[in-house]
mmCIF file of C-alpha atoms and ligand atoms in Angstrom:
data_model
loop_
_atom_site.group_PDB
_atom_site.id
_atom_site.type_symbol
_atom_site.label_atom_id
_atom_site.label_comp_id
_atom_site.label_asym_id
_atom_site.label_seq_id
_atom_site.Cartn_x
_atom_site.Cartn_y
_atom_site.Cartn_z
ATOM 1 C CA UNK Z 1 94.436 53.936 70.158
ATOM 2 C CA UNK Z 2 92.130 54.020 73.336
ATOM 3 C CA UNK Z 3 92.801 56.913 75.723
ATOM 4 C CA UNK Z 4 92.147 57.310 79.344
ATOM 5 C CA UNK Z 5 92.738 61.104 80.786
ATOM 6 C CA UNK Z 6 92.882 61.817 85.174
ATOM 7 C CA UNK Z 7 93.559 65.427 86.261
ATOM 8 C CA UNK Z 8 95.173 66.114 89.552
ATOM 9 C CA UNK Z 9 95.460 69.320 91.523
ATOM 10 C CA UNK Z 10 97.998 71.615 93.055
ATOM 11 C CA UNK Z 11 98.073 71.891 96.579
ATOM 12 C CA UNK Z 12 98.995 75.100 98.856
ATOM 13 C CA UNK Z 13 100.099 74.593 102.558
ATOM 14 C CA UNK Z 14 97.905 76.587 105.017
ATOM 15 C CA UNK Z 15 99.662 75.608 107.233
ATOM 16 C CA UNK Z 16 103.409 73.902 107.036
ATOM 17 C CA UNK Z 17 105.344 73.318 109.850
ATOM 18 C CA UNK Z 18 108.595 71.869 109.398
ATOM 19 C CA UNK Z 19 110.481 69.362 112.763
ATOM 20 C CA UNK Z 20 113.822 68.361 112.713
ATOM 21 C CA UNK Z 21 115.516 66.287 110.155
ATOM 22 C CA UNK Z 22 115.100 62.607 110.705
ATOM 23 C CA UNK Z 23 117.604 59.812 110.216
ATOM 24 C CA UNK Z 24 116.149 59.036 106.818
ATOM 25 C CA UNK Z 25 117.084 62.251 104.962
ATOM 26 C CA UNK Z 26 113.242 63.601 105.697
ATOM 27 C CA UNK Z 27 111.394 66.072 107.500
ATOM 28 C CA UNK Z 28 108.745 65.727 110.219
ATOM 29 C CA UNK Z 29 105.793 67.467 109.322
ATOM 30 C CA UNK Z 30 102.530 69.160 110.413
ATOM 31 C CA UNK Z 31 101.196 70.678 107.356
ATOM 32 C CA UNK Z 32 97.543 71.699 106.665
ATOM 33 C CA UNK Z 33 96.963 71.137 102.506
ATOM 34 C CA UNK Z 34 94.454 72.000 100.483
ATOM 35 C CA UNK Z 35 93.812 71.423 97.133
ATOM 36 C CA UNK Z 36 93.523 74.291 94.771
ATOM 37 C CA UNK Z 37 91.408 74.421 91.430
ATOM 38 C CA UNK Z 38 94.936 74.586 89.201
ATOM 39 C CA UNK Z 39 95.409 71.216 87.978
ATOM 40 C CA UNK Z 40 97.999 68.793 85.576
ATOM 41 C CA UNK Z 41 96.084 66.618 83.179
ATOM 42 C CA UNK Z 42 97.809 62.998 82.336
ATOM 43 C CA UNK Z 43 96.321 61.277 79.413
ATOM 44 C CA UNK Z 44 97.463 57.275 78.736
ATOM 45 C CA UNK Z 45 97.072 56.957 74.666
ATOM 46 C CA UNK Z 46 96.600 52.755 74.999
ATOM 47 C CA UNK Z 47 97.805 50.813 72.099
ATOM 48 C CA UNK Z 48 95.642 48.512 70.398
ATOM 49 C CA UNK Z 49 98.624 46.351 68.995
ATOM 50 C CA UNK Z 50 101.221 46.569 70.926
ATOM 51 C CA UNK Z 51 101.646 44.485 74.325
ATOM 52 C CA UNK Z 52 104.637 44.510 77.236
ATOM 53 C CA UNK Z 53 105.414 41.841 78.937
ATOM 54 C CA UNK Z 54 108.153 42.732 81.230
ATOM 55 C CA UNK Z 55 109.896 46.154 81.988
ATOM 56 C CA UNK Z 56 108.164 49.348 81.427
ATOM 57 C CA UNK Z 57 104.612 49.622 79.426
ATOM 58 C CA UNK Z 58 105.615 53.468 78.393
ATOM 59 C CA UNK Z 59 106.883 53.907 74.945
ATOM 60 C CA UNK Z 60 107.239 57.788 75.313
ATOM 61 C CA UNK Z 61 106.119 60.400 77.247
ATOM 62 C CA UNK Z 62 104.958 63.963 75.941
ATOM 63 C CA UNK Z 63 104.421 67.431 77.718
ATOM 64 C CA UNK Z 64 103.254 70.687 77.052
ATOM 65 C CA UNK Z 65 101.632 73.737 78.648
ATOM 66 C CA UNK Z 66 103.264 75.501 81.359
ATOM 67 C CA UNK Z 67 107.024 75.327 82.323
ATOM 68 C CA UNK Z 68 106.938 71.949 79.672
ATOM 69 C CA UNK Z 69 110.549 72.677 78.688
ATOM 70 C CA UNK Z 70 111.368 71.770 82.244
ATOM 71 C CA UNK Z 71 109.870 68.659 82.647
ATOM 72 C CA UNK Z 72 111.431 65.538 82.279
ATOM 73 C CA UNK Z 73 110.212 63.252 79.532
ATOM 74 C CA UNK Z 74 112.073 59.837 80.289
ATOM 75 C CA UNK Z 75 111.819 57.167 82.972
ATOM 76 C CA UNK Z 76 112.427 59.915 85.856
ATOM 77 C CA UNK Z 77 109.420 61.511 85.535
ATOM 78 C CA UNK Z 78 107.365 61.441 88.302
ATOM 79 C CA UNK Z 79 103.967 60.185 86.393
ATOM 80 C CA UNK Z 80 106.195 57.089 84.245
ATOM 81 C CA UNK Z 81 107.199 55.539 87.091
ATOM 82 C CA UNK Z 82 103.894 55.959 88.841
ATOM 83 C CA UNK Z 83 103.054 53.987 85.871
ATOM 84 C CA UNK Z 84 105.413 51.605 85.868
ATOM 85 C CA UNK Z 85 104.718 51.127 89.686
ATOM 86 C CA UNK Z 86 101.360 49.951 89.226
ATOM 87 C CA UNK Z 87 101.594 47.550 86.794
ATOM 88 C CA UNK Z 88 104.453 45.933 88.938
ATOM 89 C CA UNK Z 89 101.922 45.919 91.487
ATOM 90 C CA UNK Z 90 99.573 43.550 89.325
ATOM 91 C CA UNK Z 91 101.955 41.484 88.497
ATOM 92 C CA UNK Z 92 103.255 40.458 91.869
ATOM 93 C CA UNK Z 93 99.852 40.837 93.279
ATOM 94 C CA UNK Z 94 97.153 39.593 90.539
ATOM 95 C CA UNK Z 95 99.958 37.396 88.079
ATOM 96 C CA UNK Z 96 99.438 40.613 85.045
ATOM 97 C CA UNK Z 97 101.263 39.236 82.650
ATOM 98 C CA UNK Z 98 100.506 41.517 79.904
ATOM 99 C CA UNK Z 99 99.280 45.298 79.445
ATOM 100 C CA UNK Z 100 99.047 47.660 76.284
ATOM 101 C CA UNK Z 101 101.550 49.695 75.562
ATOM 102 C CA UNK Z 102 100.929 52.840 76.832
ATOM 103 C CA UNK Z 103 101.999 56.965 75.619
ATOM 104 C CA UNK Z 104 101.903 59.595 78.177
ATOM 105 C CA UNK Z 105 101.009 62.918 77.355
ATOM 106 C CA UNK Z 106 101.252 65.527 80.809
ATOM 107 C CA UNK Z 107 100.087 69.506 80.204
ATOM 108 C CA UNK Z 108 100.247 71.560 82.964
ATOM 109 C CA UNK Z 109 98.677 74.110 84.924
ATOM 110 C CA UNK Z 110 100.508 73.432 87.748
ATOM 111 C CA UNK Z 111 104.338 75.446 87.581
ATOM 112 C CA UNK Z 112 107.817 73.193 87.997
ATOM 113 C CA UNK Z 113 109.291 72.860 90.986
ATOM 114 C CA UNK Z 114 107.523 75.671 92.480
ATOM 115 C CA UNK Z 115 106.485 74.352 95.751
ATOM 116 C CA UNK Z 116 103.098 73.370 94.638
ATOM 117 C CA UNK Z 117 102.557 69.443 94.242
ATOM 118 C CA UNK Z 118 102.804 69.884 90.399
ATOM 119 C CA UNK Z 119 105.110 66.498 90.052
ATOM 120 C CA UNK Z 120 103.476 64.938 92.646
ATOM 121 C CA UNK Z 121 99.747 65.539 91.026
ATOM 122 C CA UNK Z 122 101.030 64.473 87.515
ATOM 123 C CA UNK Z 123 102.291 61.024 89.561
ATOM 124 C CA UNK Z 124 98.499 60.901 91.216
ATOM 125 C CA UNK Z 125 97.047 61.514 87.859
ATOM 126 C CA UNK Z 126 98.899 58.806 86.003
ATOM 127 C CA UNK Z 127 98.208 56.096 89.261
ATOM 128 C CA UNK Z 128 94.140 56.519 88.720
ATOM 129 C CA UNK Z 129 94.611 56.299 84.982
ATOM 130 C CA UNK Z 130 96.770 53.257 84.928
ATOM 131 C CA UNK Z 131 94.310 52.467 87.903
ATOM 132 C CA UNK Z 132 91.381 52.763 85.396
ATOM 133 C CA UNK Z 133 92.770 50.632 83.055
ATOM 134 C CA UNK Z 134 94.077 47.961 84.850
ATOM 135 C CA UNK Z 135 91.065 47.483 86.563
ATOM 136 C CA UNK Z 136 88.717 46.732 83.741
ATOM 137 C CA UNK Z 137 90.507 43.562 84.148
ATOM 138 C CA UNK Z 138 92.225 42.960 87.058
ATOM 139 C CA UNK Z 139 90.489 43.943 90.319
ATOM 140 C CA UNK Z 140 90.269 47.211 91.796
ATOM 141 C CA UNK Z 141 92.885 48.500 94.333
ATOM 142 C CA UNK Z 142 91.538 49.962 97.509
ATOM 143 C CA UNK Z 143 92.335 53.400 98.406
ATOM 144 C CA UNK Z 144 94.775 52.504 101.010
ATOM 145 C CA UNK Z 145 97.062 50.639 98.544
ATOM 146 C CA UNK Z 146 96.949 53.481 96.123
ATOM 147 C CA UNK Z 147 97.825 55.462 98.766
ATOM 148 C CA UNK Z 148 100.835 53.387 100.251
ATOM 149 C CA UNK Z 149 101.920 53.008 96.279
ATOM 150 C CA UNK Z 150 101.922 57.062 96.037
ATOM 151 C CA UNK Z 151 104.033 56.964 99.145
ATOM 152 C CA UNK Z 152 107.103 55.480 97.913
ATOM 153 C CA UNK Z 153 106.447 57.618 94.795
ATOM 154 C CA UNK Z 154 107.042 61.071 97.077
ATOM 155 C CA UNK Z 155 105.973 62.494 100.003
ATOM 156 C CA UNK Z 156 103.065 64.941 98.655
ATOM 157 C CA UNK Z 157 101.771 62.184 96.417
ATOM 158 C CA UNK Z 158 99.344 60.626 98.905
ATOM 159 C CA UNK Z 159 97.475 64.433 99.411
ATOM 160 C CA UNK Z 160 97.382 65.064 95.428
ATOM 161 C CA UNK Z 161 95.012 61.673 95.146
ATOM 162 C CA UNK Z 162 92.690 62.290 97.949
ATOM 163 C CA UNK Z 163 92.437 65.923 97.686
ATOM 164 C CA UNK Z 164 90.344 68.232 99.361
ATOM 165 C CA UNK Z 165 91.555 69.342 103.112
ATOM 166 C CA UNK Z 166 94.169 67.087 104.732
ATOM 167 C CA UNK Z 167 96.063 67.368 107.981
ATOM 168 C CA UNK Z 168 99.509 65.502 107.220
ATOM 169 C CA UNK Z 169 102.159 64.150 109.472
ATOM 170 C CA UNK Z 170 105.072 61.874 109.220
ATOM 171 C CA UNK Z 171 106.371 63.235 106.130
ATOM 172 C CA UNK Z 172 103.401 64.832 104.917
ATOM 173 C CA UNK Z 173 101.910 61.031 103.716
ATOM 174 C CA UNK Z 174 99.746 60.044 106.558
ATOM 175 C CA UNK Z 175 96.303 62.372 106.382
ATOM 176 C CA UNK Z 176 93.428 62.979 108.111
ATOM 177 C CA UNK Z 177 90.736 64.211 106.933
ATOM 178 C CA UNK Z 178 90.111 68.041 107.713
ATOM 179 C CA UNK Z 179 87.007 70.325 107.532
ATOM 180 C CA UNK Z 180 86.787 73.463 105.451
ATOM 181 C CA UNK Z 181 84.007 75.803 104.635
ATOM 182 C CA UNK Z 182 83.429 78.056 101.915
ATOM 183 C CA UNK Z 183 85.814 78.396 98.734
ATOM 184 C CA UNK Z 184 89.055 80.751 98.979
ATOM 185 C CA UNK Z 185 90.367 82.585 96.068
ATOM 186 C CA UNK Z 186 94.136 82.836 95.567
ATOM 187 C CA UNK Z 187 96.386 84.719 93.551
ATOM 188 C CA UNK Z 188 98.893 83.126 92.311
ATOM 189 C CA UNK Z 189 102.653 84.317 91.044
ATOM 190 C CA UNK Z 190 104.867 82.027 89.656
ATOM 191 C CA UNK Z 191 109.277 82.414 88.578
ATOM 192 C CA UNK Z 192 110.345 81.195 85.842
ATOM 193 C CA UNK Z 193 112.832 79.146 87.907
ATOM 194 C CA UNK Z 194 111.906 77.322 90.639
ATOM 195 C CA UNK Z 195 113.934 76.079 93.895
ATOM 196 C CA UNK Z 196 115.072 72.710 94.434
ATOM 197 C CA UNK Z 197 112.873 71.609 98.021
ATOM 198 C CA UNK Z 198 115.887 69.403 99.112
ATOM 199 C CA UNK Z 199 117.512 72.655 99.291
ATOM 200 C CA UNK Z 200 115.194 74.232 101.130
ATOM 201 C CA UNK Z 201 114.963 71.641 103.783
ATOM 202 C CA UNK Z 202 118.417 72.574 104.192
ATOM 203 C CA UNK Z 203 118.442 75.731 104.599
ATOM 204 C CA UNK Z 204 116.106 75.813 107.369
ATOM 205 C CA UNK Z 205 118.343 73.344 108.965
ATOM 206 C CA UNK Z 206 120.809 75.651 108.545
ATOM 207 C CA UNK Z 207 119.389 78.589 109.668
ATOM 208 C CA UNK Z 208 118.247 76.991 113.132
ATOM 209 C CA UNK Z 209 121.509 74.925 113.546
ATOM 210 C CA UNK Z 210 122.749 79.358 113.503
ATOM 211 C CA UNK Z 211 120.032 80.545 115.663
ATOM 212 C CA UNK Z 212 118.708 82.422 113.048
ATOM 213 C CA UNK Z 213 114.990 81.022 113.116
ATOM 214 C CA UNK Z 214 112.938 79.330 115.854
ATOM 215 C CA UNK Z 215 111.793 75.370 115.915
ATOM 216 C CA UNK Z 216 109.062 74.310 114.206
ATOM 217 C CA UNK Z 217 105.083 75.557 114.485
ATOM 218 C CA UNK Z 218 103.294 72.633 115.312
ATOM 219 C CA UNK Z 219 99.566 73.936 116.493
ATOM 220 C CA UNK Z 220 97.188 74.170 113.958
ATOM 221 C CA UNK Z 221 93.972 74.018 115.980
ATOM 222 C CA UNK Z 222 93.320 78.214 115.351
ATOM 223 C CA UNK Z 223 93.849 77.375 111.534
ATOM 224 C CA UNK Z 224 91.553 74.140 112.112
ATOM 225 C CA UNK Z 225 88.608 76.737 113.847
ATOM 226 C CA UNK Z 226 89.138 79.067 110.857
ATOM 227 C CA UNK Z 227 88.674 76.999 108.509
ATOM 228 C CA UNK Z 228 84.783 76.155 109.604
ATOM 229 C CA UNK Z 229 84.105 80.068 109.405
ATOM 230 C CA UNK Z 230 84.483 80.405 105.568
ATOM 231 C CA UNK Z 231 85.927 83.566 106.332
ATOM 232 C CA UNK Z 232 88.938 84.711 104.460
ATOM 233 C CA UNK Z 233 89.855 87.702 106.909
ATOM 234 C CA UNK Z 234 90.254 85.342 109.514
ATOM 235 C CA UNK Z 235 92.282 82.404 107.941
ATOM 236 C CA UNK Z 236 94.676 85.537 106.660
ATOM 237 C CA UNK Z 237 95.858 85.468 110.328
ATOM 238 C CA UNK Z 238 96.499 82.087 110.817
ATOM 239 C CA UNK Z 239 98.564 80.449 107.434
ATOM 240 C CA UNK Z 240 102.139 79.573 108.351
ATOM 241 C CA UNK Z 241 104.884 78.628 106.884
ATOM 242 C CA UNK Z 242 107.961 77.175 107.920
ATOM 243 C CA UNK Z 243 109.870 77.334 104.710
ATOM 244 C CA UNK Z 244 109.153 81.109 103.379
ATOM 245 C CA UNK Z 245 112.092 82.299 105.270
ATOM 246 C CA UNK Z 246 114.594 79.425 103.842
ATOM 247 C CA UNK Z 247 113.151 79.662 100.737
ATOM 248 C CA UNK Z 248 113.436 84.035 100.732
ATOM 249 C CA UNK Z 249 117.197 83.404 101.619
ATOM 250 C CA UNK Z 250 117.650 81.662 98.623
ATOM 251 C CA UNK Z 251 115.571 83.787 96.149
ATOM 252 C CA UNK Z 252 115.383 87.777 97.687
ATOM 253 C CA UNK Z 253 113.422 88.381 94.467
ATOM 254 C CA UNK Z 254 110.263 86.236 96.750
ATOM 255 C CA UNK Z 255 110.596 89.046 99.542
ATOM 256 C CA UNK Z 256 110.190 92.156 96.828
ATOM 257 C CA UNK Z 257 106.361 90.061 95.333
ATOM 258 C CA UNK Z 258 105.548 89.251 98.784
ATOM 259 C CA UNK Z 259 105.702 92.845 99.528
ATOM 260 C CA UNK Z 260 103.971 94.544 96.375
ATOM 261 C CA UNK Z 261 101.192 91.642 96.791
ATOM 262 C CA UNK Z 262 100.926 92.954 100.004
ATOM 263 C CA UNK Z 263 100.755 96.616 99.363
ATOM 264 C CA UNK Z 264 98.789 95.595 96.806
ATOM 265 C CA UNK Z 265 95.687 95.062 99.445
ATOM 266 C CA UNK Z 266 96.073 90.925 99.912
ATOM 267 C CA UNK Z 267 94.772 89.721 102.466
ATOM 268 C CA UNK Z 268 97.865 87.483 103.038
ATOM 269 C CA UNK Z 269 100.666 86.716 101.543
ATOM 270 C CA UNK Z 270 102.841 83.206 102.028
ATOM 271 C CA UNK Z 271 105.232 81.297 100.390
ATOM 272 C CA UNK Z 272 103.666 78.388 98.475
ATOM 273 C CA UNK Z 273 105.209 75.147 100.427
ATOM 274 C CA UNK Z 274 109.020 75.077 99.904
ATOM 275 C CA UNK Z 275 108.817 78.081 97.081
ATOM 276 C CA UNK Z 276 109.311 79.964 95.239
ATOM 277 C CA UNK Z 277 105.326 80.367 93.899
ATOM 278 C CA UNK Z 278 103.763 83.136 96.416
ATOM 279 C CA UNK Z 279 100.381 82.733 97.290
ATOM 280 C CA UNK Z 280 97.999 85.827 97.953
ATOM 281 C CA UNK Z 281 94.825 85.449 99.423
ATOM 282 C CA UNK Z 282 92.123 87.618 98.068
ATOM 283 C CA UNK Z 283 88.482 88.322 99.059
ATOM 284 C CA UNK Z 284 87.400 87.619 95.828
ATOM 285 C CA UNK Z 285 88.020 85.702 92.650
ATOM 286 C CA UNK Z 286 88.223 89.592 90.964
ATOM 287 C CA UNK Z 287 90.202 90.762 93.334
ATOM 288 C CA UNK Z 288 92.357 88.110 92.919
ATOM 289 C CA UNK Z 289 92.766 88.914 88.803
ATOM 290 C CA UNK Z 290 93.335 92.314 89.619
ATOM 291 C CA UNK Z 291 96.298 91.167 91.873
ATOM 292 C CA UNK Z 292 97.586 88.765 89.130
ATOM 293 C CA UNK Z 293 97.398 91.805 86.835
ATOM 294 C CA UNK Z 294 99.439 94.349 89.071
ATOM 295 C CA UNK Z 295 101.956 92.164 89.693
ATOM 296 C CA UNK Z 296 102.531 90.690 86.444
ATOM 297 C CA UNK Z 297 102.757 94.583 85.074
ATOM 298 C CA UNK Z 298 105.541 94.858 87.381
ATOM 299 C CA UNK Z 299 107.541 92.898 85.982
ATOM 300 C CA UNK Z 300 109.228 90.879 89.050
ATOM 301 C CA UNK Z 301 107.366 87.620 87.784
ATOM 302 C CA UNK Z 302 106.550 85.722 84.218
ATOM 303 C CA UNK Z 303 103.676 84.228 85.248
ATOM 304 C CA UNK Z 304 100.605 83.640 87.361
ATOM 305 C CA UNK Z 305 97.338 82.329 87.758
ATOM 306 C CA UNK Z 306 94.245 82.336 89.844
ATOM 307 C CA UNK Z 307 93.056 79.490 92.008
ATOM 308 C CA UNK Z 308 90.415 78.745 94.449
ATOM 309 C CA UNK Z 309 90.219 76.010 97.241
ATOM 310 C CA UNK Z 310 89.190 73.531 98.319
ATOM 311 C CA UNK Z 311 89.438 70.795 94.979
ATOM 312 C CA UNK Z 312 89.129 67.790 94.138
ATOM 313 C CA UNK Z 313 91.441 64.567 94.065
ATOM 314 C CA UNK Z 314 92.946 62.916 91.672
ATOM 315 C CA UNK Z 315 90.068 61.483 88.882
ATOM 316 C CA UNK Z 316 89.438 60.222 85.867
ATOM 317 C CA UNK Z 317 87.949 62.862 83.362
ATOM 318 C CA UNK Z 318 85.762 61.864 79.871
HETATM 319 O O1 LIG N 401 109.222 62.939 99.121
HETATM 320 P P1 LIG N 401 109.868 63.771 98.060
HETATM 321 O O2 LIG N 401 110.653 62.942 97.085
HETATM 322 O O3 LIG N 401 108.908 64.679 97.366
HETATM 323 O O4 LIG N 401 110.876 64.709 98.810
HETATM 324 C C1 LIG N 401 111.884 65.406 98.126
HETATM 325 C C2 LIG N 401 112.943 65.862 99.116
HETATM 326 O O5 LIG N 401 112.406 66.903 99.947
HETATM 327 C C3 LIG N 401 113.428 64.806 100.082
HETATM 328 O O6 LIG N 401 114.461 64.034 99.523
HETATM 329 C C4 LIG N 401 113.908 65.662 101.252
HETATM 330 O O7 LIG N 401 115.178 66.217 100.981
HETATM 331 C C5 LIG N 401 112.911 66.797 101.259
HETATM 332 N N1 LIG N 401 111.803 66.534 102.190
HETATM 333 C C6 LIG N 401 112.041 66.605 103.555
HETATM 334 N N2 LIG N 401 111.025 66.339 104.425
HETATM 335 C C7 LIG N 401 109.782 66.049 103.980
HETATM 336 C C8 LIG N 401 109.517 65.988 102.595
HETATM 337 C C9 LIG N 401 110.551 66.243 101.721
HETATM 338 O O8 LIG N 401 113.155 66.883 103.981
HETATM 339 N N3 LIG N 401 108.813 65.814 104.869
#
């Protein structure tokens, strides 16, 4: 047995502004990410005997660390059929006719389904590790197929492989490259069950189709100017998010952290994407633990973590 090991990161919205729903069941976006220092790790155990010739190269798939009960370990999972979608790809594209068998193994960092990329990083994570293998002998993909591959896998697939700080449109898929200075610390709180983000989609619709919120924040040129300034005060004033309301409606317990982080001395307190995680922003990776620590003595949460931004993408580790 050979194995091959990637680790992908969560990602926070700065910025997520949700448009109006399109004809294809999605969203239009204008979302700020940034990669945080929490991170999934996907390791590919490669058989030495066994070869697939057709159908799927995973014989099983593995998980532990945080929230594993909740993760699926069959052919749904996010990081098997990222998997599976790559070596499809070398076989229509480079005639693959063969590849080891391969045994997933995910632990997480990154909570379930609580609005923070975690199923979309362990589907990054398994693309440059299937990616790694392949191409020892097969040719290498560019970037812009891996990225058009983690596409059709989900919509926050294409930020958890690049990374770093992304403006994303369309459905959150197409980036650009954004700058960001400095590193900022984040306390995070996570429930111990998370909120299903079709759902959340929905109820924003349904909140605007009542009048009960406005349309969607589009401008993110102030967060864009904060962001070169390093300076956590300022970007306190400028992180939006479109979903915290929808997602509050659906889980009040949100409102009651948001509120103690925020009594607590935060310098901000959001939402993480479409919830329930919240996301304080601290001066200070201590500060930050202390938070973690108040909150997690009051009981309202199970669990929570620190994190600082900007990360990396998805790579290979030794
Ligand atoms: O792309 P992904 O599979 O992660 O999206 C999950 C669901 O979230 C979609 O089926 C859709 O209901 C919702 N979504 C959306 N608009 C987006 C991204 C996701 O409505 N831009």
């Amino acid at each position: 047995m050979r194995r091959i090991s990637a680790r992908a990161h969560a990602k926070i919205n700065l910025h997520l502004g949700v448009g109006d729903l399109r004809e294809d069941g999605y969203h239009d976006l204008v979302t700020v990410f940034q990669s945080l220092s929490l991170a999934d790790t996907v390791t590919l155990d490669i058989s030495a005997e066994e070869t697939v010739a057709s159908g799927s190269i995973v014989g099983a798939l593995t998980v532990n660390g945080l929230d594993a009960a909740s993760v699926p370990r069959d052919a749904g999972n996010l990081a098997w059929r990222a998997v599976d979608k790559l070596v499809d790809h070398y076989r229509v594209q480079f005639g693959l006719e063969e590849a080891p068998r391969v045994y997933i193994n995910i632990h997480k960092g990154i909570p379930t389904a609580g609005g923070m990329a975690g199923g979309s990083a362990d589907a990054a994570a398994a693309l440059v590790a299937t990616h790694a293998l392949l191409s020892e002998t097969y040719p290498a993909l560019p970037m812009g197929t891996l990225l058009e591959l983690a596409a059709e896998l989900g919509s926050d697939v294409p930020f958890t492989l690049r990374g770093g700080t992304m403006l994303g449109t369309g459905r959150g898929e197409q980036l650009t490259p954004m700058l960001s200075r400095g590193t900022y610390h984040w306390a995070l709180i996570f429930f111990r069950e998370g909120l299903s983000t079709p759902a959340v989609f929905q109820e924003l619709d349904r909140l605007r189709a009542e009048g009960i919120t406005s349309g969607p924040s589009l401008h993110t040129e102030d967060l864009a100017r904060t962001l070169m300034t390093g300076d956590p005060e300022k970007l306190a004033g400028t992180l939006t998010n479109d979903l915290q309301l929808p997602a509050i409606m659906l889980r009040r317990d949100v409102a009651r952290t948001l509120d103690v982080g925020r009594q607590a001395g935060a310098l901000a307190a959001m939402v993480s994407g479409s919830g329930p995680t919240v996301a304080f922003l601290c001066d200070s990776q201590l500060q930050a633990r202390d938070l973690v620590d108040d909150l997690l003595a009051d009981g309202s949460a199970y669990s929570g973590a620190t994190a600082h931004g900007p990360g990396k993408g998805a790579h290979v580790i030794d």
